[in-house]
PDB file of C-alpha atoms in Angstrom:
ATOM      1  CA  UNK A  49     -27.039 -27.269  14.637  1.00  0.00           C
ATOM      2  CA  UNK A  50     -28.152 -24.065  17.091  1.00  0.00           C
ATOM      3  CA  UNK A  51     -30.187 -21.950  15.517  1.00  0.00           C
ATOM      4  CA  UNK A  52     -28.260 -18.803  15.871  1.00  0.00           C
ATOM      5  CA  UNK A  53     -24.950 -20.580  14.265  1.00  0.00           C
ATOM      6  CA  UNK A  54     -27.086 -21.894  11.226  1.00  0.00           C
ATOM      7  CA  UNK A  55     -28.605 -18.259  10.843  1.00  0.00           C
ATOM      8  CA  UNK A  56     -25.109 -16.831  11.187  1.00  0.00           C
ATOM      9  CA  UNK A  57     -23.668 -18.869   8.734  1.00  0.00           C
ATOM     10  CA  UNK A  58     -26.700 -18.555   6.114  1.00  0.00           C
ATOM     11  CA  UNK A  59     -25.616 -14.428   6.077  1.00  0.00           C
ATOM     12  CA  UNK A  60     -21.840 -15.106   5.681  1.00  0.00           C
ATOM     13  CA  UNK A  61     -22.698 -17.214   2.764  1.00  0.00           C
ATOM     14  CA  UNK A  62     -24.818 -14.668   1.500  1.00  0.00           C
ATOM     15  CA  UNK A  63     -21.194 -12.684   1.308  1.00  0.00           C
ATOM     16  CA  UNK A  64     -19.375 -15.373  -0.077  1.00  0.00           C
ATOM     17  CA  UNK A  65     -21.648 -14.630  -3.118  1.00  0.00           C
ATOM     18  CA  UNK A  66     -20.091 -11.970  -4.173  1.00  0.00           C
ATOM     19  CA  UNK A  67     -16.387 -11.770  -5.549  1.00  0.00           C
ATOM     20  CA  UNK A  68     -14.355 -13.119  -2.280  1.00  0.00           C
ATOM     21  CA  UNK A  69     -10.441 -13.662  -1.787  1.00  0.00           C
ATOM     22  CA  UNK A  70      -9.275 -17.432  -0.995  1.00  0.00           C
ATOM     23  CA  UNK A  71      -8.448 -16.051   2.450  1.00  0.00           C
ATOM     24  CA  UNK A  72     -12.158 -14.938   2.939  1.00  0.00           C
ATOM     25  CA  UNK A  73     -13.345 -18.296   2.083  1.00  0.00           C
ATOM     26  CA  UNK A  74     -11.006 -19.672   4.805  1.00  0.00           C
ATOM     27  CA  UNK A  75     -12.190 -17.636   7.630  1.00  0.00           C
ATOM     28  CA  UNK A  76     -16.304 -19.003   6.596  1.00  0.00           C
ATOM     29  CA  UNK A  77     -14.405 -22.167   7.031  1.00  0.00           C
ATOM     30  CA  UNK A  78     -12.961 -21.717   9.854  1.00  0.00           C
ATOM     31  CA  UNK A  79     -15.892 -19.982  11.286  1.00  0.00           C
ATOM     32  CA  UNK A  80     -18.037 -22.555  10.252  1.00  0.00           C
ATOM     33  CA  UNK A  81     -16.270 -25.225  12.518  1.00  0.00           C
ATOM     34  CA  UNK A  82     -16.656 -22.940  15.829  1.00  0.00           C
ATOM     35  CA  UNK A  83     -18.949 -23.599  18.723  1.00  0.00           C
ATOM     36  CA  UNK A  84     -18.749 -20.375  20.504  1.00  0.00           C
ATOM     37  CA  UNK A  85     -22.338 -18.990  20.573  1.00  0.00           C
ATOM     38  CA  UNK A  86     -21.116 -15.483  21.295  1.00  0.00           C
ATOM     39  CA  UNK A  87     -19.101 -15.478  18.285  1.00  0.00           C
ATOM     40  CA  UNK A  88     -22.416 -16.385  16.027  1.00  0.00           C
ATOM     41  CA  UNK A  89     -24.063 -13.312  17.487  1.00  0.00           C
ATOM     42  CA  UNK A  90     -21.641 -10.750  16.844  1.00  0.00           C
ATOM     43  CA  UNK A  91     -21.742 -11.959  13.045  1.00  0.00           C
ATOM     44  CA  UNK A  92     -25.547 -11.630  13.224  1.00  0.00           C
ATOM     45  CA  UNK A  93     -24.744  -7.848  13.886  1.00  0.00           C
ATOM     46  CA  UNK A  94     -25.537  -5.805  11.034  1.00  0.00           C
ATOM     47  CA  UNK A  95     -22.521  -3.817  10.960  1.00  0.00           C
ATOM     48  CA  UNK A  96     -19.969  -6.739  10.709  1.00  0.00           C
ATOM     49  CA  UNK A  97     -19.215  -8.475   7.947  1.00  0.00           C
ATOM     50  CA  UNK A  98     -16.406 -11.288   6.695  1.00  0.00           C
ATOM     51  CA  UNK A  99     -14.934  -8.402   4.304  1.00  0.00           C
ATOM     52  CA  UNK A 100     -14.899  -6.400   7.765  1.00  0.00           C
ATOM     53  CA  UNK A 101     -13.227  -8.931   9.546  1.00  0.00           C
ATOM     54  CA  UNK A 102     -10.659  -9.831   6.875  1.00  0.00           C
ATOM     55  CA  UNK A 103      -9.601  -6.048   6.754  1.00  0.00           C
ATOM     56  CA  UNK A 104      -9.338  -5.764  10.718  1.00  0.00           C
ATOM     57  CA  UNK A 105      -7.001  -8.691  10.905  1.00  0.00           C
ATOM     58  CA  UNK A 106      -5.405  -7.413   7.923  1.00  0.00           C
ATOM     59  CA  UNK A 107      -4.711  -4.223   9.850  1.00  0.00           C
ATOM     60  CA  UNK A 108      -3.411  -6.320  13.076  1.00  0.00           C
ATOM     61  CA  UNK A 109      -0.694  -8.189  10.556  1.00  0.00           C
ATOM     62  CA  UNK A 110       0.420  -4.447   9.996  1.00  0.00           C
ATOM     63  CA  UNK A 111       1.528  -3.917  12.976  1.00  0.00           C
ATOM     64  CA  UNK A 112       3.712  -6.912  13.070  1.00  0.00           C
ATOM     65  CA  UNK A 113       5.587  -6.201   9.705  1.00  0.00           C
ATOM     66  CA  UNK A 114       9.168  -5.809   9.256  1.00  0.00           C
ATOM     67  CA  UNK A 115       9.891  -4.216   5.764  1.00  0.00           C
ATOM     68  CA  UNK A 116       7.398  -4.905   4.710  1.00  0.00           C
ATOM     69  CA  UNK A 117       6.759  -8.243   5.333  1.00  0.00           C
ATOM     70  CA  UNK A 118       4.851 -10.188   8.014  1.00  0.00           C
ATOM     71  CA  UNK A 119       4.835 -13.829   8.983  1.00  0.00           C
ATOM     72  CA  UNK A 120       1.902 -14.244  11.874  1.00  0.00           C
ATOM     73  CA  UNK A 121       0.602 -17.557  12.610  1.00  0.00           C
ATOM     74  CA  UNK A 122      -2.990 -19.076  11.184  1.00  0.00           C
ATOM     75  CA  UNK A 123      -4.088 -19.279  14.911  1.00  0.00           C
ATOM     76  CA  UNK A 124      -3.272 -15.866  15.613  1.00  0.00           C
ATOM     77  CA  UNK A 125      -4.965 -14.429  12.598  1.00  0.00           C
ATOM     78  CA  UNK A 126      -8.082 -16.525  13.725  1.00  0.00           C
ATOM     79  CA  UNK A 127      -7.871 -14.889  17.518  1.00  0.00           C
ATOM     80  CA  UNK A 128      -8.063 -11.669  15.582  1.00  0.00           C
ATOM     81  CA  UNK A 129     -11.249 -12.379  13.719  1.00  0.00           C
ATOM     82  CA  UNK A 130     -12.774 -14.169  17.152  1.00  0.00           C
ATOM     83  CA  UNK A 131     -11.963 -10.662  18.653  1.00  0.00           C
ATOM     84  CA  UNK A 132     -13.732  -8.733  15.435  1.00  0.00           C
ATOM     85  CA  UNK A 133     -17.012 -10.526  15.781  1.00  0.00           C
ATOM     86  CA  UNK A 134     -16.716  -9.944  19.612  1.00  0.00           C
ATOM     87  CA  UNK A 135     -16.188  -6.762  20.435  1.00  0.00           C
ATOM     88  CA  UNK A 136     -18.995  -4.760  20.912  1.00  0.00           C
ATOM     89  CA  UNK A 137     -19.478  -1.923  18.003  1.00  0.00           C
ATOM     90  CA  UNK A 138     -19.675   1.396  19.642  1.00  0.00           C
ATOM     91  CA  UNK A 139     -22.737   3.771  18.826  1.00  0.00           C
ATOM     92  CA  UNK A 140     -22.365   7.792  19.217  1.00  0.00           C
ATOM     93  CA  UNK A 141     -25.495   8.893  20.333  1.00  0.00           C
ATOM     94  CA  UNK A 142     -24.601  12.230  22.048  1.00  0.00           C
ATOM     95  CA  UNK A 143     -23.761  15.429  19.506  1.00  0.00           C
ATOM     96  CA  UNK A 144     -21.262  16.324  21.697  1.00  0.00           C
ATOM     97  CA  UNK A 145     -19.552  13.104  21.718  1.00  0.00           C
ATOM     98  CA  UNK A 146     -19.721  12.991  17.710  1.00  0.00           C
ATOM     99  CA  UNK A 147     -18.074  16.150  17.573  1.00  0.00           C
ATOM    100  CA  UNK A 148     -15.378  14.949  20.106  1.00  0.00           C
ATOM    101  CA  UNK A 149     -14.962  11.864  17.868  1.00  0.00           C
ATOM    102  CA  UNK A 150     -14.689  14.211  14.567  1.00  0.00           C
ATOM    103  CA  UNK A 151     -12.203  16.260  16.246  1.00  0.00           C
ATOM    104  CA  UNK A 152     -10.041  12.865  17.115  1.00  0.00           C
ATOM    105  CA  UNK A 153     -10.117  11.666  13.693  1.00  0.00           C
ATOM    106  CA  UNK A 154      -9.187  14.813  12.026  1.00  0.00           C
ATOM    107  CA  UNK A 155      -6.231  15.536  14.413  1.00  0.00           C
ATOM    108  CA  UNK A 156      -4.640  12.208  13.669  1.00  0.00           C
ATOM    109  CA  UNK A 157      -4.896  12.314   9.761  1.00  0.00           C
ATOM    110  CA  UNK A 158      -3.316  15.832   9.747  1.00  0.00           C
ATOM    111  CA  UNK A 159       0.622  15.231  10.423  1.00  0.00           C
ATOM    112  CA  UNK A 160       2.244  17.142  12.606  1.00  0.00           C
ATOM    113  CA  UNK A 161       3.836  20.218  10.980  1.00  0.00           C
ATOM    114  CA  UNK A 162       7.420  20.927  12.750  1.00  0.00           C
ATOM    115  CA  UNK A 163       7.487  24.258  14.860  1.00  0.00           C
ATOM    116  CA  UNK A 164      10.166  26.858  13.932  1.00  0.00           C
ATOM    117  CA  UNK A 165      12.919  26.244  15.543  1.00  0.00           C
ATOM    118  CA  UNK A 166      16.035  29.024  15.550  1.00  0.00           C
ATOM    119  CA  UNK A 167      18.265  27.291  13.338  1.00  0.00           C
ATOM    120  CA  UNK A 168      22.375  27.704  14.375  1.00  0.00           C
ATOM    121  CA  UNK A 169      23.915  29.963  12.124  1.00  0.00           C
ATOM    122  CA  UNK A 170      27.304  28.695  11.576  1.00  0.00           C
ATOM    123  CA  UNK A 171      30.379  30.766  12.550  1.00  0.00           C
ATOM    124  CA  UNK A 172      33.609  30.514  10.869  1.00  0.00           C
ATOM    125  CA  UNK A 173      36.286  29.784  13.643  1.00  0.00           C
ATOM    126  CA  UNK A 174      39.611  31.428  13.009  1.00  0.00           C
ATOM    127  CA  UNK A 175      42.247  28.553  12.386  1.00  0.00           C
ATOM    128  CA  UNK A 176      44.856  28.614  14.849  1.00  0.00           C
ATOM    129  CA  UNK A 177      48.139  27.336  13.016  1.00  0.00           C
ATOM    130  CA  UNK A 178      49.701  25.153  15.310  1.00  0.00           C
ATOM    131  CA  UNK A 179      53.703  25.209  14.848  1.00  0.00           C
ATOM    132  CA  UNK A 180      53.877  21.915  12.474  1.00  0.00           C
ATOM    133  CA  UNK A 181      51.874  23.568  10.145  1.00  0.00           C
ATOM    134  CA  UNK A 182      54.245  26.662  10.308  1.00  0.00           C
ATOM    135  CA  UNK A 183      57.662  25.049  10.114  1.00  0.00           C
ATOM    136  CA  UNK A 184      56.172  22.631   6.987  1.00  0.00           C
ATOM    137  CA  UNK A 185      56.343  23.422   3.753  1.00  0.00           C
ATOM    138  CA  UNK A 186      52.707  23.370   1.610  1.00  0.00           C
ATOM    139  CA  UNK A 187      53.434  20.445  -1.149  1.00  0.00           C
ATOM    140  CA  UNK A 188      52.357  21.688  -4.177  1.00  0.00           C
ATOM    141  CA  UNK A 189      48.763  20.692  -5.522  1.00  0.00           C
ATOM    142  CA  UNK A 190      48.593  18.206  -8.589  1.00  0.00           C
ATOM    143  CA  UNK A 191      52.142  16.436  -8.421  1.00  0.00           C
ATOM    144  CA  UNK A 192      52.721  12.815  -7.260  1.00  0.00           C
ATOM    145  CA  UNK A 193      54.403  12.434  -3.831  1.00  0.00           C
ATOM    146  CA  UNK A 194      56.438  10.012  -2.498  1.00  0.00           C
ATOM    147  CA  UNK A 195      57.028   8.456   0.516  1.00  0.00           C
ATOM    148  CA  UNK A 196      59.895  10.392   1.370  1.00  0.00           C
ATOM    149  CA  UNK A 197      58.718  13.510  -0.029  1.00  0.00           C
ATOM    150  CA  UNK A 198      56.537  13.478   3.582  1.00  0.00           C
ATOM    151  CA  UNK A 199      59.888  12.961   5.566  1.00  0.00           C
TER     152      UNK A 199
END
C-alpha cells in the first residue's frame, strides 16, 4: 500500500471515531478501495474532512430534488466526493479580496426586497345595458325557477 493512501486513510479513520452516519462509513469504504493518488492528497489536506465531503454531496443531491425528494445514483454521489477531495481549497490572502468575498456572501443571504411598484387603481367601468338586458324582466331573488320560466 502507497504511503500517502495508508496515511490518508489512518486520518479518515481517526473521523470514523467519532459518532458517524452509515453513509459516512460507506464513503471510508469506498474511499478505501480507490487508487487515485490525487484523491489521497486532497484528504491529507487539513481543511477536508469525510463530514465535509458527506455535506458537499449532500448539497449536490439538493439540487436534483423534486418535492422534496431525490433519487441520484451511488456512482454519482461517489463522483461528487472524488470532486470534494479534488478541488483545490481556495485561500484569501488579499484584504481587499476578503472584503469582496464578505460583500458576496452577505448580498446573497439578504433576499431581495421588491421595489415599489405603482399599483393600478381599479376604475369602476359604467355598465352599458345592452338591449336583452333591457327588454328582460329581473327574476326575482330567492324563488325556484323553471325551465320555462327562462323562455
Amino acid at each position: 500500500m502507497n504511503r500517502i493512501k495508508r496515511v490518508a486513510l489512518e486520518k479518515l479513520t481517526n473521523e470514523l471515531t467519532e459518532q458517524t452516519s452509515p453513509s459516512e462509513k460507506l464513503i471510508f469504504e469506498w474511499l478505501g478501495k480507490q487508487k487515485d493518488i490525487a484523491l489521497y492528497q486532497g484528504i491529507l489536506n487539513p481543511e477536508k474532512s469525510l463530514k465535509k465531503a458527506h455535506q458537499y454531496a449532500y448539497s449536490q443531491a439538493v439540487q436534483y430534488q423534486v418535492g422534496g425528494c431525490a433519487i441520484i445514483d451511488h456512482e454519482l454521489v461517489y463522483l461528487w466526493i472524488a470532486h470534494y477531495f479534488k478541488k483545490p481549497v481556495t485561500v484569501v490572502t488579499n484584504d481587499f479580496a476578503k472584503e469582496m468575498v464578505q460583500k458576496s456572501k452577505t448580498k446573497q443571504e439578504e433576499p431581495k426586497k421588491p421595489q415599489n411598484i405603482n399599483q393600478v387603481k381599479s376604475k369602476k367601468k359604467a355598465t352599458k345595458e345592452t338591449n336583452s338586458t333591457k327588454t328582460k324582466p329581473k327574476m326575482m331573488e330567492g324563488e325556484q325557477l323553471s325551465l320555462l320560466d327562462m323562455l
